[in-house]
mmCIF file of C-alpha atoms and ligand atoms in Angstrom:
data_model
loop_
_atom_site.group_PDB
_atom_site.id
_atom_site.type_symbol
_atom_site.label_atom_id
_atom_site.label_comp_id
_atom_site.label_asym_id
_atom_site.label_seq_id
_atom_site.Cartn_x
_atom_site.Cartn_y
_atom_site.Cartn_z
ATOM 1 C CA MET A 1 53.240 -35.250 4.205
ATOM 2 C CA ILE A 2 52.097 -35.699 0.805
ATOM 3 C CA SER A 3 53.951 -38.734 -0.947
ATOM 4 C CA GLU A 4 56.706 -37.516 -3.490
ATOM 5 C CA LYS A 5 55.138 -39.160 -6.443
ATOM 6 C CA ILE A 6 52.356 -37.167 -6.542
ATOM 7 C CA GLU A 7 52.930 -34.145 -9.281
ATOM 8 C CA CYS A 8 50.922 -32.121 -10.641
ATOM 9 C CA ILE A 9 50.818 -30.560 -13.926
ATOM 10 C CA GLN A 10 48.610 -28.470 -16.191
ATOM 11 C CA GLY A 11 47.892 -29.745 -19.802
ATOM 12 C CA ASP A 12 46.552 -32.196 -22.308
ATOM 13 C CA ILE A 13 46.379 -36.143 -21.031
ATOM 14 C CA THR A 14 46.512 -37.653 -24.224
ATOM 15 C CA LYS A 15 49.523 -35.853 -24.841
ATOM 16 C CA ILE A 16 51.722 -37.882 -21.962
ATOM 17 C CA SER A 17 53.903 -40.605 -21.654
ATOM 18 C CA ALA A 18 53.146 -42.475 -18.877
ATOM 19 C CA ASP A 19 52.350 -46.458 -18.415
ATOM 20 C CA ALA A 20 48.808 -45.271 -18.354
ATOM 21 C CA ILE A 21 46.265 -42.412 -18.418
ATOM 22 C CA VAL A 22 42.990 -42.484 -16.847
ATOM 23 C CA ASN A 23 39.861 -41.282 -18.649
ATOM 24 C CA ALA A 24 36.743 -40.174 -17.241
ATOM 25 C CA ALA A 25 34.469 -42.093 -19.229
ATOM 26 C CA ASN A 26 31.133 -43.105 -18.620
ATOM 27 C CA SER A 27 29.355 -46.321 -17.599
ATOM 28 C CA SER A 28 28.622 -47.297 -21.286
ATOM 29 C CA LEU A 29 32.628 -47.044 -21.852
ATOM 30 C CA MET A 30 31.085 -45.906 -25.480
ATOM 31 C CA GLY A 31 33.176 -42.379 -24.991
ATOM 32 C CA GLY A 32 31.641 -39.537 -24.683
ATOM 33 C CA GLY A 33 32.748 -35.577 -24.523
ATOM 34 C CA GLY A 34 35.645 -33.686 -22.557
ATOM 35 C CA VAL A 35 38.395 -35.835 -21.618
ATOM 36 C CA ASP A 36 37.094 -39.324 -22.641
ATOM 37 C CA GLY A 37 36.125 -37.331 -26.526
ATOM 38 C CA ALA A 38 39.575 -36.183 -26.227
ATOM 39 C CA ILE A 39 41.254 -39.849 -25.736
ATOM 40 C CA HIS A 40 39.572 -41.209 -28.526
ATOM 41 C CA ARG A 41 40.240 -39.304 -30.705
ATOM 42 C CA ALA A 42 43.726 -39.145 -30.113
ATOM 43 C CA GLY A 43 43.639 -42.325 -29.782
ATOM 44 C CA GLY A 44 42.078 -43.747 -32.442
ATOM 45 C CA PRO A 45 39.703 -46.525 -32.847
ATOM 46 C CA SER A 46 41.565 -49.137 -31.322
ATOM 47 C CA ILE A 47 40.437 -48.106 -28.224
ATOM 48 C CA LEU A 48 36.817 -48.793 -29.033
ATOM 49 C CA GLU A 49 37.143 -52.100 -30.162
ATOM 50 C CA GLU A 50 38.623 -53.193 -27.165
ATOM 51 C CA CYS A 51 35.994 -51.287 -25.236
ATOM 52 C CA ARG A 52 33.158 -52.613 -27.191
ATOM 53 C CA LYS A 53 34.976 -56.578 -25.506
ATOM 54 C CA ILE A 54 34.663 -55.386 -22.328
ATOM 55 C CA VAL A 55 31.233 -54.462 -22.427
ATOM 56 C CA ALA A 56 30.230 -57.612 -24.259
ATOM 57 C CA LYS A 57 31.863 -59.103 -21.151
ATOM 58 C CA GLN A 58 30.363 -57.223 -18.436
ATOM 59 C CA GLY A 59 27.815 -55.310 -19.557
ATOM 60 C CA GLY A 60 30.105 -51.640 -19.228
ATOM 61 C CA CYS A 61 31.171 -50.389 -15.834
ATOM 62 C CA LYS A 62 29.819 -49.450 -12.739
ATOM 63 C CA THR A 63 30.298 -45.602 -10.976
ATOM 64 C CA GLY A 64 33.807 -46.198 -9.455
ATOM 65 C CA GLU A 65 35.322 -49.188 -10.975
ATOM 66 C CA ALA A 66 37.602 -49.227 -13.813
ATOM 67 C CA VAL A 67 38.803 -50.950 -16.535
ATOM 68 C CA LEU A 68 42.346 -51.092 -18.801
ATOM 69 C CA THR A 69 42.216 -51.047 -22.488
ATOM 70 C CA THR A 70 45.059 -50.312 -25.146
ATOM 71 C CA ALA A 71 45.653 -47.096 -25.778
ATOM 72 C CA GLY A 72 45.984 -46.841 -29.364
ATOM 73 C CA ASP A 73 48.135 -43.934 -30.829
ATOM 74 C CA LEU A 74 48.263 -42.230 -27.991
ATOM 75 C CA PRO A 75 52.022 -42.077 -26.148
ATOM 76 C CA SER A 76 50.999 -43.990 -23.166
ATOM 77 C CA ARG A 77 50.646 -47.529 -23.078
ATOM 78 C CA HIS A 78 47.511 -48.401 -21.701
ATOM 79 C CA VAL A 79 44.122 -46.052 -21.246
ATOM 80 C CA ILE A 80 42.667 -46.874 -17.642
ATOM 81 C CA HIS A 81 38.530 -45.931 -18.037
ATOM 82 C CA THR A 82 37.270 -45.480 -14.768
ATOM 83 C CA VAL A 83 33.919 -44.128 -13.790
ATOM 84 C CA GLY A 84 33.259 -41.124 -11.668
ATOM 85 C CA PRO A 85 29.651 -40.266 -9.623
ATOM 86 C CA VAL A 86 27.589 -37.658 -11.348
ATOM 87 C CA TRP A 87 27.699 -34.646 -8.477
ATOM 88 C CA ASN A 88 23.724 -34.626 -6.887
ATOM 89 C CA GLY A 89 23.850 -32.672 -3.865
ATOM 90 C CA GLY A 90 26.714 -34.601 -1.940
ATOM 91 C CA THR A 91 23.911 -37.005 -0.344
ATOM 92 C CA HIS A 92 24.651 -39.994 -2.644
ATOM 93 C CA ASP A 93 27.902 -40.978 -1.741
ATOM 94 C CA GLU A 94 29.775 -38.588 -4.412
ATOM 95 C CA GLU A 95 32.889 -38.243 -2.499
ATOM 96 C CA GLN A 96 33.064 -42.576 -1.340
ATOM 97 C CA LEU A 97 32.376 -42.906 -5.435
ATOM 98 C CA LEU A 98 34.864 -40.374 -6.373
ATOM 99 C CA ALA A 99 37.864 -41.920 -4.174
ATOM 100 C CA ASN A 100 36.819 -45.541 -5.249
ATOM 101 C CA CYS A 101 37.793 -44.088 -8.897
ATOM 102 C CA TYR A 102 41.353 -42.961 -7.888
ATOM 103 C CA LYS A 103 41.739 -46.152 -5.714
ATOM 104 C CA ASN A 104 40.610 -48.870 -7.883
ATOM 105 C CA SER A 105 42.571 -46.980 -11.038
ATOM 106 C CA LEU A 106 45.980 -46.778 -9.000
ATOM 107 C CA HIS A 107 44.992 -51.019 -8.263
ATOM 108 C CA LEU A 108 44.879 -51.779 -11.629
ATOM 109 C CA ALA A 109 47.828 -50.106 -12.791
ATOM 110 C CA ALA A 110 50.202 -51.600 -10.126
ATOM 111 C CA ASP A 111 48.580 -55.081 -10.834
ATOM 112 C CA HIS A 112 49.296 -55.032 -14.011
ATOM 113 C CA GLN A 113 52.994 -54.054 -13.188
ATOM 114 C CA LEU A 114 52.548 -50.013 -14.819
ATOM 115 C CA ARG A 115 54.220 -48.141 -12.399
ATOM 116 C CA THR A 116 53.665 -44.629 -13.958
ATOM 117 C CA ILE A 117 50.096 -42.959 -14.125
ATOM 118 C CA ALA A 118 48.103 -39.628 -15.250
ATOM 119 C CA PHE A 119 44.769 -38.911 -13.732
ATOM 120 C CA PRO A 120 42.462 -36.049 -15.373
ATOM 121 C CA ASN A 121 40.208 -34.357 -12.542
ATOM 122 C CA ILE A 122 38.047 -37.319 -12.355
ATOM 123 C CA SER A 123 34.305 -35.287 -11.955
ATOM 124 C CA THR A 124 34.835 -32.101 -12.525
ATOM 125 C CA GLY A 125 33.674 -31.264 -15.494
ATOM 126 C CA ILE A 126 30.546 -32.745 -16.902
ATOM 127 C CA TYR A 127 29.988 -34.010 -13.876
ATOM 128 C CA GLY A 128 29.488 -30.760 -11.985
ATOM 129 C CA PHE A 129 31.926 -32.260 -8.863
ATOM 130 C CA PRO A 130 33.004 -29.590 -6.913
ATOM 131 C CA LYS A 131 36.781 -28.917 -7.939
ATOM 132 C CA ASP A 132 38.146 -27.957 -4.337
ATOM 133 C CA MET A 133 36.444 -31.400 -2.752
ATOM 134 C CA ALA A 134 37.412 -33.578 -5.820
ATOM 135 C CA ALA A 135 41.501 -31.936 -5.469
ATOM 136 C CA ALA A 136 41.015 -32.582 -1.992
ATOM 137 C CA ILE A 137 39.796 -36.309 -2.419
ATOM 138 C CA SER A 138 42.193 -36.842 -5.297
ATOM 139 C CA VAL A 139 45.352 -36.434 -3.194
ATOM 140 C CA GLN A 140 44.197 -37.794 -0.017
ATOM 141 C CA THR A 141 43.010 -40.734 -1.848
ATOM 142 C CA LEU A 142 46.483 -41.216 -3.823
ATOM 143 C CA ASN A 143 48.676 -40.416 -1.121
ATOM 144 C CA GLN A 144 47.019 -43.103 1.294
ATOM 145 C CA ILE A 145 47.825 -45.655 -1.193
ATOM 146 C CA LEU A 146 51.220 -44.618 -2.525
ATOM 147 C CA GLN A 147 52.261 -45.018 1.495
ATOM 148 C CA THR A 148 51.675 -48.209 2.157
ATOM 149 C CA ASP A 149 51.865 -49.596 -2.097
ATOM 150 C CA ASN A 150 55.257 -49.434 -3.149
ATOM 151 C CA ARG A 151 54.232 -50.705 -6.698
ATOM 152 C CA ILE A 152 53.674 -47.274 -8.060
ATOM 153 C CA ASP A 153 56.511 -44.967 -9.334
ATOM 154 C CA LYS A 154 55.032 -41.696 -9.699
ATOM 155 C CA VAL A 155 51.371 -40.240 -10.159
ATOM 156 C CA PHE A 156 50.704 -37.235 -12.577
ATOM 157 C CA LEU A 157 47.101 -34.915 -11.972
ATOM 158 C CA VAL A 158 47.033 -33.778 -15.053
ATOM 159 C CA CYS A 159 44.787 -30.394 -14.720
ATOM 160 C CA PHE A 160 43.718 -28.790 -17.634
ATOM 161 C CA ASP A 161 42.032 -25.371 -16.388
ATOM 162 C CA ASP A 162 43.855 -23.142 -14.033
ATOM 163 C CA GLU A 163 41.164 -23.605 -11.432
ATOM 164 C CA ASN A 164 41.682 -27.263 -11.014
ATOM 165 C CA TYR A 165 45.352 -26.546 -11.049
ATOM 166 C CA ASP A 166 45.374 -24.508 -8.112
ATOM 167 C CA LEU A 167 43.652 -26.360 -6.142
ATOM 168 C CA VAL A 168 45.199 -29.376 -6.464
ATOM 169 C CA THR A 169 48.962 -27.467 -6.564
ATOM 170 C CA GLN A 170 47.440 -26.070 -3.292
ATOM 171 C CA GLU A 171 46.115 -29.174 -2.009
ATOM 172 C CA LEU A 172 49.915 -30.884 -2.777
ATOM 173 C CA GLY A 173 51.406 -28.215 -0.503
ATOM 174 C CA LYS A 174 49.341 -28.986 2.178
HETATM 175 N N1 AR6 B 201 43.080 -33.288 -20.698
HETATM 176 C C1 AR6 B 201 43.042 -33.457 -19.302
HETATM 177 N N2 AR6 B 201 41.648 -32.742 -18.837
HETATM 178 C C2 AR6 B 201 41.021 -32.926 -19.690
HETATM 179 C C3 AR6 B 201 41.061 -32.580 -21.035
HETATM 180 C C4 AR6 B 201 42.517 -33.210 -21.201
HETATM 181 N N3 AR6 B 201 42.242 -33.066 -22.972
HETATM 182 N N4 AR6 B 201 39.682 -32.420 -21.888
HETATM 183 C C5 AR6 B 201 38.963 -32.208 -20.242
HETATM 184 N N5 AR6 B 201 40.043 -32.433 -19.627
HETATM 185 P P1 AR6 B 201 34.429 -34.258 -18.015
HETATM 186 P P2 AR6 B 201 33.745 -35.470 -16.277
HETATM 187 C C6 AR6 B 201 39.333 -32.198 -18.207
HETATM 188 O O1 AR6 B 201 33.745 -33.347 -18.435
HETATM 189 O O2 AR6 B 201 33.123 -34.609 -15.441
HETATM 190 C C7 AR6 B 201 32.234 -37.149 -20.713
HETATM 191 O O3 AR6 B 201 31.135 -37.167 -21.888
HETATM 192 C C8 AR6 B 201 38.301 -30.846 -17.821
HETATM 193 O O4 AR6 B 201 38.507 -30.001 -17.654
HETATM 194 O O5 AR6 B 201 35.609 -34.835 -19.143
HETATM 195 O O6 AR6 B 201 34.422 -36.919 -15.442
HETATM 196 C C9 AR6 B 201 31.680 -39.248 -20.429
HETATM 197 O O7 AR6 B 201 31.610 -39.933 -21.395
HETATM 198 C C10 AR6 B 201 38.222 -31.348 -15.993
HETATM 199 O O8 AR6 B 201 38.124 -30.326 -15.007
HETATM 200 O O9 AR6 B 201 34.541 -35.629 -17.038
HETATM 201 C C11 AR6 B 201 31.303 -38.863 -19.731
HETATM 202 O O10 AR6 B 201 29.887 -38.829 -20.091
HETATM 203 C C12 AR6 B 201 38.352 -32.667 -15.823
HETATM 204 O O11 AR6 B 201 39.075 -32.998 -17.470
HETATM 205 C C13 AR6 B 201 31.368 -37.221 -18.871
HETATM 206 O O12 AR6 B 201 31.895 -36.257 -19.767
HETATM 207 C C14 AR6 B 201 36.761 -33.914 -16.396
HETATM 208 O O13 AR6 B 201 36.274 -33.659 -17.394
HETATM 209 C C15 AR6 B 201 32.565 -37.451 -17.500
HETATM 210 O O14 AR6 B 201 32.404 -35.862 -17.012
#
C-alpha cells in the first residue's frame, strides 16, 4: 500500500505553496539550469546568499545530501537543496544516491518541523537518470519513510513533463 500522503501533480514547482520545495541542485549550490535555474530566478537573490553562507561553512553539498535555505520570493517557506547523482550507467551507486536525496530531504524537513514538502523528479533532466527507475525509487523511498515517521503530512511529487507524470502516477497506483 502506497501512503495517501503522497500526491502526484503536474506543473511548475516554483508555483507551489508548501513548507518546503526541493531543488535538484549541484554540489556547488551556486545555481544552474533546469529546476535549479527556475527556483533561483523566481525566488530571487536571497536564496543564493544563503547558499553562499552554507558553502563558506561546509564547502558545498555532497551527492545524496541536502541543505535548507529560505525560499525568498517563492510562495513556499523554504527550499531544500539536494544533489542528485549523475547517471553513469547505473554502476556508480546511482540508485542508492537518488534514494538518499529523497530520504535526507524528508528528514531535514521533519527536523525543522516542516510538514508539507514538494519534490521535483530529481536527476531525471540534465543528470540523465532513467525516468522509470527514478519514479520507482522516489515513490518507494518516500513511502517507506512515511509508514513509520508521522512528522510529515503531505508530499507532492511535482512532475514537469508528461512522461514523469505518467510514470509516477503509475507507480503510485501499484
Ligand atoms: N518545476 C518542476 N520540475 C521542473 C521544473 C520546474 N520549474 N523545471 C524542470 N523540471 P533538472 P537534474 C524538471 O535538469 O537532472 C541543474 O543545472 C525536469 O523536467 O532540473 O537533477 C543543476 O544545477 C526534470 O524532470 O535536474 C544541476 O547541475 C527534473 O525537473 C543539474 O541541473 C530534474 O531536471 C541537475 O540535474
